Amino acid sequence: MPEPKSARQPLRQEVVDGIKTYILHNKLRPGDPLPAEPALCEALGASRSSVREAIRILSALDIVEVRHGHGTYVGRLSLSALVESLTFRGLLSPDDDFQVMSDLIDVRELFERGMAERLVEALDEGQIDRLQGFVDTMRTSSTEEGHGFIDADRSFHTLLVAPLGNNLIGQLSAAFWDVYVIVAPHLDVFTHEHGAATIANHQRIVDAVRAGDAAEFAAALTDHYEPVRRRIAEARARR
């Protein structure tokens, strides 16, 4: 911890940085406890109000987690702040929402196509069967109202990258869907025809994985994402 400061009250950002420095210097991990509020105040030379404000800021960024009645802990360090920022940017302006979706699609395809060989090798029969189950759910819910189709699509892509064991890729994939669910309804680009094409491409992905064909898997992903980009471009031109 930094030495106590007695000459002046530190600025809010200094308190925020002081808490982050404590976490780093003590090599704390998500879920580890932080010192109680009085100890933080003394170490940082800050008032309780300043420490509480810093904790609120860090909590919003998921760097710390406040468990009422128990204390403050190192947070999950997720991408929740990124999701909030992207979502707000997408809803703030008619042009930015399309750009957000386009950017996120590029990122998703980059991960999935770039890891094609590893994914085809890593997915086991049980996981492949589950992928098929999500495609079947998409097929049966394609004509129904609600989120059944989107939920199955999200579960499909979440499971697709799960065998990599890469938390960052998993979080970015989840971030895409968090933004997509909020922004997509404002795009007005999805039709029954698009739904049928999406199902067909997902089925092709499953078939490629089951056959152990990484080249076909990558090609299926390209064919899956290209129509999505085209629909976004068309919707952007209409607006």
PDB file of C-alpha atoms in Angstrom:
ATOM      1  CA  MET A   1       0.000   0.000   0.000  1.00  0.00           C
ATOM      2  CA  PRO A   2       1.164   3.589  -0.568  1.00  0.00           C
ATOM      3  CA  GLU A   3       2.372   5.527   2.455  1.00  0.00           C
ATOM      4  CA  PRO A   4      -0.403   7.510   4.218  1.00  0.00           C
ATOM      5  CA  LYS A   5      -0.828  11.021   2.861  1.00  0.00           C
ATOM      6  CA  SER A   6      -1.380  13.690   5.481  1.00  0.00           C
ATOM      7  CA  ALA A   7      -0.719  16.926   3.577  1.00  0.00           C
ATOM      8  CA  ARG A   8      -3.913  16.836   1.554  1.00  0.00           C
ATOM      9  CA  GLN A   9      -6.825  14.666   0.650  1.00  0.00           C
ATOM     10  CA  PRO A  10      -5.989  12.657  -2.498  1.00  0.00           C
ATOM     11  CA  LEU A  11      -8.078  13.169  -5.585  1.00  0.00           C
ATOM     12  CA  ARG A  12     -10.685  10.558  -6.462  1.00  0.00           C
ATOM     13  CA  GLN A  13      -8.557   9.068  -9.248  1.00  0.00           C
ATOM     14  CA  GLU A  14      -5.614   8.761  -6.865  1.00  0.00           C
ATOM     15  CA  VAL A  15      -7.756   6.706  -4.503  1.00  0.00           C
ATOM     16  CA  VAL A  16      -8.923   4.531  -7.402  1.00  0.00           C
ATOM     17  CA  ASP A  17      -5.318   4.019  -8.521  1.00  0.00           C
ATOM     18  CA  GLY A  18      -4.224   3.331  -4.940  1.00  0.00           C
ATOM     19  CA  ILE A  19      -6.711   0.489  -4.579  1.00  0.00           C
ATOM     20  CA  LYS A  20      -5.696  -0.995  -7.936  1.00  0.00           C
ATOM     21  CA  THR A  21      -2.039  -0.730  -6.903  1.00  0.00           C
ATOM     22  CA  TYR A  22      -2.800  -2.629  -3.700  1.00  0.00           C
ATOM     23  CA  ILE A  23      -4.453  -5.432  -5.688  1.00  0.00           C
ATOM     24  CA  LEU A  24      -1.483  -5.679  -8.052  1.00  0.00           C
ATOM     25  CA  HIS A  25       1.281  -5.441  -5.444  1.00  0.00           C
ATOM     26  CA  ASN A  26      -0.357  -8.075  -3.273  1.00  0.00           C
ATOM     27  CA  LYS A  27      -1.037 -10.333  -6.274  1.00  0.00           C
ATOM     28  CA  LEU A  28      -4.663 -10.739  -5.321  1.00  0.00           C
ATOM     29  CA  ARG A  29      -6.923 -12.887  -7.441  1.00  0.00           C
ATOM     30  CA  PRO A  30     -10.667 -12.594  -8.184  1.00  0.00           C
ATOM     31  CA  GLY A  31     -12.564 -13.359  -5.008  1.00  0.00           C
ATOM     32  CA  ASP A  32      -9.756 -12.364  -2.608  1.00  0.00           C
ATOM     33  CA  PRO A  33     -10.770  -9.894   0.143  1.00  0.00           C
ATOM     34  CA  LEU A  34      -9.626  -6.280   0.312  1.00  0.00           C
ATOM     35  CA  PRO A  35      -8.848  -4.478   3.593  1.00  0.00           C
ATOM     36  CA  ALA A  36     -11.778  -3.050   5.500  1.00  0.00           C
ATOM     37  CA  GLU A  37     -12.775   0.537   4.753  1.00  0.00           C
ATOM     38  CA  PRO A  38     -10.981   2.093   7.782  1.00  0.00           C
ATOM     39  CA  ALA A  39      -7.717   0.408   6.791  1.00  0.00           C
ATOM     40  CA  LEU A  40      -8.019   1.669   3.226  1.00  0.00           C
ATOM     41  CA  CYS A  41      -8.727   5.199   4.451  1.00  0.00           C
ATOM     42  CA  GLU A  42      -5.667   5.169   6.685  1.00  0.00           C
ATOM     43  CA  ALA A  43      -3.348   3.692   4.083  1.00  0.00           C
ATOM     44  CA  LEU A  44      -4.455   6.060   1.339  1.00  0.00           C
ATOM     45  CA  GLY A  45      -4.815   9.120   3.550  1.00  0.00           C
ATOM     46  CA  ALA A  46      -8.319   9.508   2.161  1.00  0.00           C
ATOM     47  CA  SER A  47     -11.708  10.205   3.648  1.00  0.00           C
ATOM     48  CA  ARG A  48     -14.408   7.548   3.849  1.00  0.00           C
ATOM     49  CA  SER A  49     -16.431   9.339   1.211  1.00  0.00           C
ATOM     50  CA  SER A  50     -13.461   9.278  -1.202  1.00  0.00           C
ATOM     51  CA  VAL A  51     -12.819   5.591  -0.605  1.00  0.00           C
ATOM     52  CA  ARG A  52     -16.497   4.754  -1.025  1.00  0.00           C
ATOM     53  CA  GLU A  53     -16.647   6.703  -4.285  1.00  0.00           C
ATOM     54  CA  ALA A  54     -13.536   4.894  -5.537  1.00  0.00           C
ATOM     55  CA  ILE A  55     -15.068   1.551  -4.597  1.00  0.00           C
ATOM     56  CA  ARG A  56     -18.225   2.457  -6.542  1.00  0.00           C
ATOM     57  CA  ILE A  57     -16.148   3.303  -9.619  1.00  0.00           C
ATOM     58  CA  LEU A  58     -14.139   0.086  -9.389  1.00  0.00           C
ATOM     59  CA  SER A  59     -17.294  -1.918  -8.776  1.00  0.00           C
ATOM     60  CA  ALA A  60     -18.843  -0.539 -11.972  1.00  0.00           C
ATOM     61  CA  LEU A  61     -15.725  -1.741 -13.813  1.00  0.00           C
ATOM     62  CA  ASP A  62     -15.987  -5.161 -12.121  1.00  0.00           C
ATOM     63  CA  ILE A  63     -12.517  -4.681 -10.629  1.00  0.00           C
ATOM     64  CA  VAL A  64     -13.948  -4.993  -7.125  1.00  0.00           C
ATOM     65  CA  GLU A  65     -17.109  -6.613  -5.815  1.00  0.00           C
ATOM     66  CA  VAL A  66     -19.006  -5.325  -2.791  1.00  0.00           C
ATOM     67  CA  ARG A  67     -20.728  -8.070  -0.819  1.00  0.00           C
ATOM     68  CA  HIS A  68     -23.013  -6.289   1.597  1.00  0.00           C
ATOM     69  CA  GLY A  69     -22.521  -7.515   5.125  1.00  0.00           C
ATOM     70  CA  HIS A  70     -19.286  -9.298   4.218  1.00  0.00           C
ATOM     71  CA  GLY A  71     -16.843  -6.780   2.741  1.00  0.00           C
ATOM     72  CA  THR A  72     -15.148  -5.857  -0.506  1.00  0.00           C
ATOM     73  CA  TYR A  73     -13.412  -8.374  -2.744  1.00  0.00           C
ATOM     74  CA  VAL A  74     -11.461  -8.424  -5.981  1.00  0.00           C
ATOM     75  CA  GLY A  75     -14.045  -8.629  -8.771  1.00  0.00           C
ATOM     76  CA  ARG A  76     -14.394 -11.034 -11.662  1.00  0.00           C
ATOM     77  CA  LEU A  77     -12.563  -8.596 -13.959  1.00  0.00           C
ATOM     78  CA  SER A  78     -15.090  -9.255 -16.696  1.00  0.00           C
ATOM     79  CA  LEU A  79     -15.838  -7.152 -19.767  1.00  0.00           C
ATOM     80  CA  SER A  80     -19.061  -5.726 -18.367  1.00  0.00           C
ATOM     81  CA  ALA A  81     -17.779  -2.153 -18.713  1.00  0.00           C
ATOM     82  CA  LEU A  82     -16.898  -2.813 -22.363  1.00  0.00           C
ATOM     83  CA  VAL A  83     -20.368  -4.214 -22.977  1.00  0.00           C
ATOM     84  CA  GLU A  84     -22.012  -1.176 -21.421  1.00  0.00           C
ATOM     85  CA  SER A  85     -19.850   1.180 -23.479  1.00  0.00           C
ATOM     86  CA  LEU A  86     -20.470  -0.616 -26.767  1.00  0.00           C
ATOM     87  CA  THR A  87     -24.187  -0.895 -26.100  1.00  0.00           C
ATOM     88  CA  PHE A  88     -24.567   2.773 -25.271  1.00  0.00           C
ATOM     89  CA  ARG A  89     -22.511   3.757 -28.277  1.00  0.00           C
ATOM     90  CA  GLY A  90     -24.726   1.600 -30.458  1.00  0.00           C
ATOM     91  CA  LEU A  91     -27.937   3.111 -29.118  1.00  0.00           C
ATOM     92  CA  LEU A  92     -26.672   6.691 -29.036  1.00  0.00           C
ATOM     93  CA  SER A  93     -26.521   7.288 -32.776  1.00  0.00           C
ATOM     94  CA  PRO A  94     -28.233   5.806 -35.849  1.00  0.00           C
ATOM     95  CA  ASP A  95     -24.881   5.264 -37.546  1.00  0.00           C
ATOM     96  CA  ASP A  96     -22.899   3.915 -34.612  1.00  0.00           C
ATOM     97  CA  ASP A  97     -25.271   1.013 -33.939  1.00  0.00           C
ATOM     98  CA  PHE A  98     -24.479  -0.472 -37.356  1.00  0.00           C
ATOM     99  CA  GLN A  99     -20.752   0.123 -36.876  1.00  0.00           C
ATOM    100  CA  VAL A 100     -20.798  -1.594 -33.467  1.00  0.00           C
ATOM    101  CA  MET A 101     -22.480  -4.669 -34.926  1.00  0.00           C
ATOM    102  CA  SER A 102     -20.098  -4.766 -37.896  1.00  0.00           C
ATOM    103  CA  ASP A 103     -17.031  -4.482 -35.662  1.00  0.00           C
ATOM    104  CA  LEU A 104     -18.230  -7.215 -33.321  1.00  0.00           C
ATOM    105  CA  ILE A 105     -18.954  -9.576 -36.193  1.00  0.00           C
ATOM    106  CA  ASP A 106     -15.387  -9.065 -37.447  1.00  0.00           C
ATOM    107  CA  VAL A 107     -14.051  -9.964 -33.995  1.00  0.00           C
ATOM    108  CA  ARG A 108     -16.237 -13.058 -33.679  1.00  0.00           C
ATOM    109  CA  GLU A 109     -15.245 -14.400 -37.082  1.00  0.00           C
ATOM    110  CA  LEU A 110     -11.588 -13.660 -36.399  1.00  0.00           C
ATOM    111  CA  PHE A 111     -11.676 -15.839 -33.280  1.00  0.00           C
ATOM    112  CA  GLU A 112     -13.687 -18.706 -34.703  1.00  0.00           C
ATOM    113  CA  ARG A 113     -12.012 -18.951 -38.117  1.00  0.00           C
ATOM    114  CA  GLY A 114      -8.547 -18.342 -36.687  1.00  0.00           C
ATOM    115  CA  MET A 115      -9.013 -21.241 -34.274  1.00  0.00           C
ATOM    116  CA  ALA A 116     -10.663 -23.562 -36.828  1.00  0.00           C
ATOM    117  CA  GLU A 117      -8.171 -26.431 -36.597  1.00  0.00           C
ATOM    118  CA  ARG A 118      -7.983 -26.300 -32.802  1.00  0.00           C
ATOM    119  CA  LEU A 119     -11.754 -26.192 -32.441  1.00  0.00           C
ATOM    120  CA  VAL A 120     -12.365 -29.116 -34.800  1.00  0.00           C
ATOM    121  CA  GLU A 121      -9.818 -31.166 -32.845  1.00  0.00           C
ATOM    122  CA  ALA A 122     -11.012 -30.104 -29.400  1.00  0.00           C
ATOM    123  CA  LEU A 123     -14.786 -30.539 -29.681  1.00  0.00           C
ATOM    124  CA  ASP A 124     -15.782 -34.004 -28.473  1.00  0.00           C
ATOM    125  CA  GLU A 125     -18.805 -36.060 -29.512  1.00  0.00           C
ATOM    126  CA  GLY A 126     -20.888 -34.904 -26.566  1.00  0.00           C
ATOM    127  CA  GLN A 127     -20.251 -31.264 -27.395  1.00  0.00           C
ATOM    128  CA  ILE A 128     -20.978 -31.854 -31.079  1.00  0.00           C
ATOM    129  CA  ASP A 129     -24.292 -33.445 -30.126  1.00  0.00           C
ATOM    130  CA  ARG A 130     -25.107 -30.400 -28.014  1.00  0.00           C
ATOM    131  CA  LEU A 131     -24.274 -28.111 -30.945  1.00  0.00           C
ATOM    132  CA  GLN A 132     -26.696 -30.148 -33.046  1.00  0.00           C
ATOM    133  CA  GLY A 133     -29.292 -29.752 -30.332  1.00  0.00           C
ATOM    134  CA  PHE A 134     -28.979 -25.965 -30.487  1.00  0.00           C
ATOM    135  CA  VAL A 135     -29.432 -26.067 -34.267  1.00  0.00           C
ATOM    136  CA  ASP A 136     -32.547 -28.192 -33.794  1.00  0.00           C
ATOM    137  CA  THR A 137     -33.863 -25.658 -31.282  1.00  0.00           C
ATOM    138  CA  MET A 138     -33.211 -22.823 -33.733  1.00  0.00           C
ATOM    139  CA  ARG A 139     -35.108 -24.775 -36.375  1.00  0.00           C
ATOM    140  CA  THR A 140     -38.173 -25.371 -34.181  1.00  0.00           C
ATOM    141  CA  SER A 141     -38.269 -21.852 -32.781  1.00  0.00           C
ATOM    142  CA  SER A 142     -37.581 -19.975 -36.032  1.00  0.00           C
ATOM    143  CA  THR A 143     -41.275 -19.211 -36.552  1.00  0.00           C
ATOM    144  CA  GLU A 144     -42.063 -18.466 -32.913  1.00  0.00           C
ATOM    145  CA  GLU A 145     -41.993 -15.169 -31.081  1.00  0.00           C
ATOM    146  CA  GLY A 146     -39.558 -14.639 -28.224  1.00  0.00           C
ATOM    147  CA  HIS A 147     -35.872 -15.250 -27.691  1.00  0.00           C
ATOM    148  CA  GLY A 148     -35.706 -19.007 -28.337  1.00  0.00           C
ATOM    149  CA  PHE A 149     -33.857 -18.610 -31.632  1.00  0.00           C
ATOM    150  CA  ILE A 150     -31.410 -16.012 -30.319  1.00  0.00           C
ATOM    151  CA  ASP A 151     -30.776 -17.949 -27.106  1.00  0.00           C
ATOM    152  CA  ALA A 152     -29.987 -21.110 -29.067  1.00  0.00           C
ATOM    153  CA  ASP A 153     -27.730 -19.162 -31.442  1.00  0.00           C
ATOM    154  CA  ARG A 154     -25.891 -17.640 -28.503  1.00  0.00           C
ATOM    155  CA  SER A 155     -25.483 -21.015 -26.778  1.00  0.00           C
ATOM    156  CA  PHE A 156     -24.196 -22.507 -30.025  1.00  0.00           C
ATOM    157  CA  HIS A 157     -21.363 -19.997 -30.406  1.00  0.00           C
ATOM    158  CA  THR A 158     -20.562 -20.021 -26.690  1.00  0.00           C
ATOM    159  CA  LEU A 159     -20.098 -23.788 -26.781  1.00  0.00           C
ATOM    160  CA  LEU A 160     -18.194 -23.580 -30.066  1.00  0.00           C
ATOM    161  CA  VAL A 161     -15.281 -21.684 -28.464  1.00  0.00           C
ATOM    162  CA  ALA A 162     -15.544 -23.261 -24.998  1.00  0.00           C
ATOM    163  CA  PRO A 163     -13.016 -26.074 -25.665  1.00  0.00           C
ATOM    164  CA  LEU A 164     -10.286 -23.473 -26.176  1.00  0.00           C
ATOM    165  CA  GLY A 165     -10.325 -22.791 -22.442  1.00  0.00           C
ATOM    166  CA  ASN A 166      -9.564 -19.137 -23.215  1.00  0.00           C
ATOM    167  CA  ASN A 167     -11.442 -16.888 -20.791  1.00  0.00           C
ATOM    168  CA  LEU A 168     -10.791 -13.744 -22.828  1.00  0.00           C
ATOM    169  CA  ILE A 169     -12.311 -15.236 -25.978  1.00  0.00           C
ATOM    170  CA  GLY A 170     -15.239 -16.520 -23.936  1.00  0.00           C
ATOM    171  CA  GLN A 171     -15.858 -13.100 -22.412  1.00  0.00           C
ATOM    172  CA  LEU A 172     -15.608 -11.319 -25.767  1.00  0.00           C
ATOM    173  CA  SER A 173     -18.031 -13.809 -27.286  1.00  0.00           C
ATOM    174  CA  ALA A 174     -20.456 -13.175 -24.430  1.00  0.00           C
ATOM    175  CA  ALA A 175     -19.924  -9.431 -24.835  1.00  0.00           C
ATOM    176  CA  PHE A 176     -20.959  -9.676 -28.467  1.00  0.00           C
ATOM    177  CA  TRP A 177     -24.247 -11.313 -27.548  1.00  0.00           C
ATOM    178  CA  ASP A 178     -24.970  -8.868 -24.742  1.00  0.00           C
ATOM    179  CA  VAL A 179     -24.607  -6.025 -27.225  1.00  0.00           C
ATOM    180  CA  TYR A 180     -26.377  -7.877 -30.027  1.00  0.00           C
ATOM    181  CA  VAL A 181     -29.528  -8.589 -28.025  1.00  0.00           C
ATOM    182  CA  ILE A 182     -29.905  -4.891 -27.206  1.00  0.00           C
ATOM    183  CA  VAL A 183     -28.845  -3.349 -30.507  1.00  0.00           C
ATOM    184  CA  ALA A 184     -30.163  -5.829 -33.096  1.00  0.00           C
ATOM    185  CA  PRO A 185     -33.881  -4.988 -32.670  1.00  0.00           C
ATOM    186  CA  HIS A 186     -33.057  -1.430 -33.699  1.00  0.00           C
ATOM    187  CA  LEU A 187     -31.478  -2.634 -36.932  1.00  0.00           C
ATOM    188  CA  ASP A 188     -34.625  -4.227 -38.397  1.00  0.00           C
ATOM    189  CA  VAL A 189     -32.596  -6.527 -40.646  1.00  0.00           C
ATOM    190  CA  PHE A 190     -33.811 -10.039 -39.766  1.00  0.00           C
ATOM    191  CA  THR A 191     -36.432 -11.910 -41.819  1.00  0.00           C
ATOM    192  CA  HIS A 192     -37.704 -15.490 -42.015  1.00  0.00           C
ATOM    193  CA  GLU A 193     -35.481 -16.023 -45.062  1.00  0.00           C
ATOM    194  CA  HIS A 194     -32.467 -14.873 -43.064  1.00  0.00           C
ATOM    195  CA  GLY A 195     -33.428 -17.241 -40.273  1.00  0.00           C
ATOM    196  CA  ALA A 196     -33.501 -20.204 -42.657  1.00  0.00           C
ATOM    197  CA  ALA A 197     -30.073 -19.289 -44.038  1.00  0.00           C
ATOM    198  CA  THR A 198     -28.688 -18.938 -40.513  1.00  0.00           C
ATOM    199  CA  ILE A 199     -29.963 -22.406 -39.567  1.00  0.00           C
ATOM    200  CA  ALA A 200     -28.489 -23.941 -42.726  1.00  0.00           C
ATOM    201  CA  ASN A 201     -25.076 -22.408 -42.045  1.00  0.00           C
ATOM    202  CA  HIS A 202     -25.088 -23.564 -38.434  1.00  0.00           C
ATOM    203  CA  GLN A 203     -25.933 -27.075 -39.596  1.00  0.00           C
ATOM    204  CA  ARG A 204     -23.042 -26.914 -42.041  1.00  0.00           C
ATOM    205  CA  ILE A 205     -20.703 -25.899 -39.200  1.00  0.00           C
ATOM    206  CA  VAL A 206     -21.819 -28.878 -37.115  1.00  0.00           C
ATOM    207  CA  ASP A 207     -21.400 -31.261 -40.051  1.00  0.00           C
ATOM    208  CA  ALA A 208     -17.889 -29.952 -40.692  1.00  0.00           C
ATOM    209  CA  VAL A 209     -16.887 -30.411 -37.062  1.00  0.00           C
ATOM    210  CA  ARG A 210     -18.309 -33.919 -36.980  1.00  0.00           C
ATOM    211  CA  ALA A 211     -16.364 -34.774 -40.126  1.00  0.00           C
ATOM    212  CA  GLY A 212     -13.173 -33.265 -38.684  1.00  0.00           C
ATOM    213  CA  ASP A 213     -12.879 -30.977 -41.709  1.00  0.00           C
ATOM    214  CA  ALA A 214     -11.232 -27.722 -40.563  1.00  0.00           C
ATOM    215  CA  ALA A 215     -11.226 -26.194 -44.062  1.00  0.00           C
ATOM    216  CA  GLU A 216     -14.963 -26.756 -44.489  1.00  0.00           C
ATOM    217  CA  PHE A 217     -15.525 -25.469 -40.949  1.00  0.00           C
ATOM    218  CA  ALA A 218     -13.733 -22.194 -41.792  1.00  0.00           C
ATOM    219  CA  ALA A 219     -15.584 -21.880 -45.089  1.00  0.00           C
ATOM    220  CA  ALA A 220     -18.924 -22.448 -43.366  1.00  0.00           C
ATOM    221  CA  LEU A 221     -18.135 -19.658 -40.917  1.00  0.00           C
ATOM    222  CA  THR A 222     -17.288 -17.294 -43.778  1.00  0.00           C
ATOM    223  CA  ASP A 223     -20.583 -18.101 -45.468  1.00  0.00           C
ATOM    224  CA  HIS A 224     -22.369 -17.669 -42.139  1.00  0.00           C
ATOM    225  CA  TYR A 225     -21.068 -14.179 -41.411  1.00  0.00           C
ATOM    226  CA  GLU A 226     -21.045 -12.691 -44.901  1.00  0.00           C
ATOM    227  CA  PRO A 227     -24.868 -12.416 -45.213  1.00  0.00           C
ATOM    228  CA  VAL A 228     -24.995 -10.802 -41.787  1.00  0.00           C
ATOM    229  CA  ARG A 229     -22.572  -8.115 -42.933  1.00  0.00           C
ATOM    230  CA  ARG A 230     -24.623  -7.616 -46.098  1.00  0.00           C
ATOM    231  CA  ARG A 231     -27.875  -7.194 -44.143  1.00  0.00           C
ATOM    232  CA  ILE A 232     -26.255  -4.641 -41.861  1.00  0.00           C
ATOM    233  CA  ALA A 233     -24.913  -2.710 -44.881  1.00  0.00           C
ATOM    234  CA  GLU A 234     -28.359  -2.754 -46.496  1.00  0.00           C
ATOM    235  CA  ALA A 235     -30.043  -1.570 -43.324  1.00  0.00           C
ATOM    236  CA  ARG A 236     -27.457   1.190 -42.947  1.00  0.00           C
ATOM    237  CA  ALA A 237     -28.099   2.342 -46.519  1.00  0.00           C
ATOM    238  CA  ARG A 238     -31.853   2.407 -45.941  1.00  0.00           C
ATOM    239  CA  ARG A 239     -31.452   4.587 -42.866  1.00  0.00           C
TER     240      ARG A 239
END
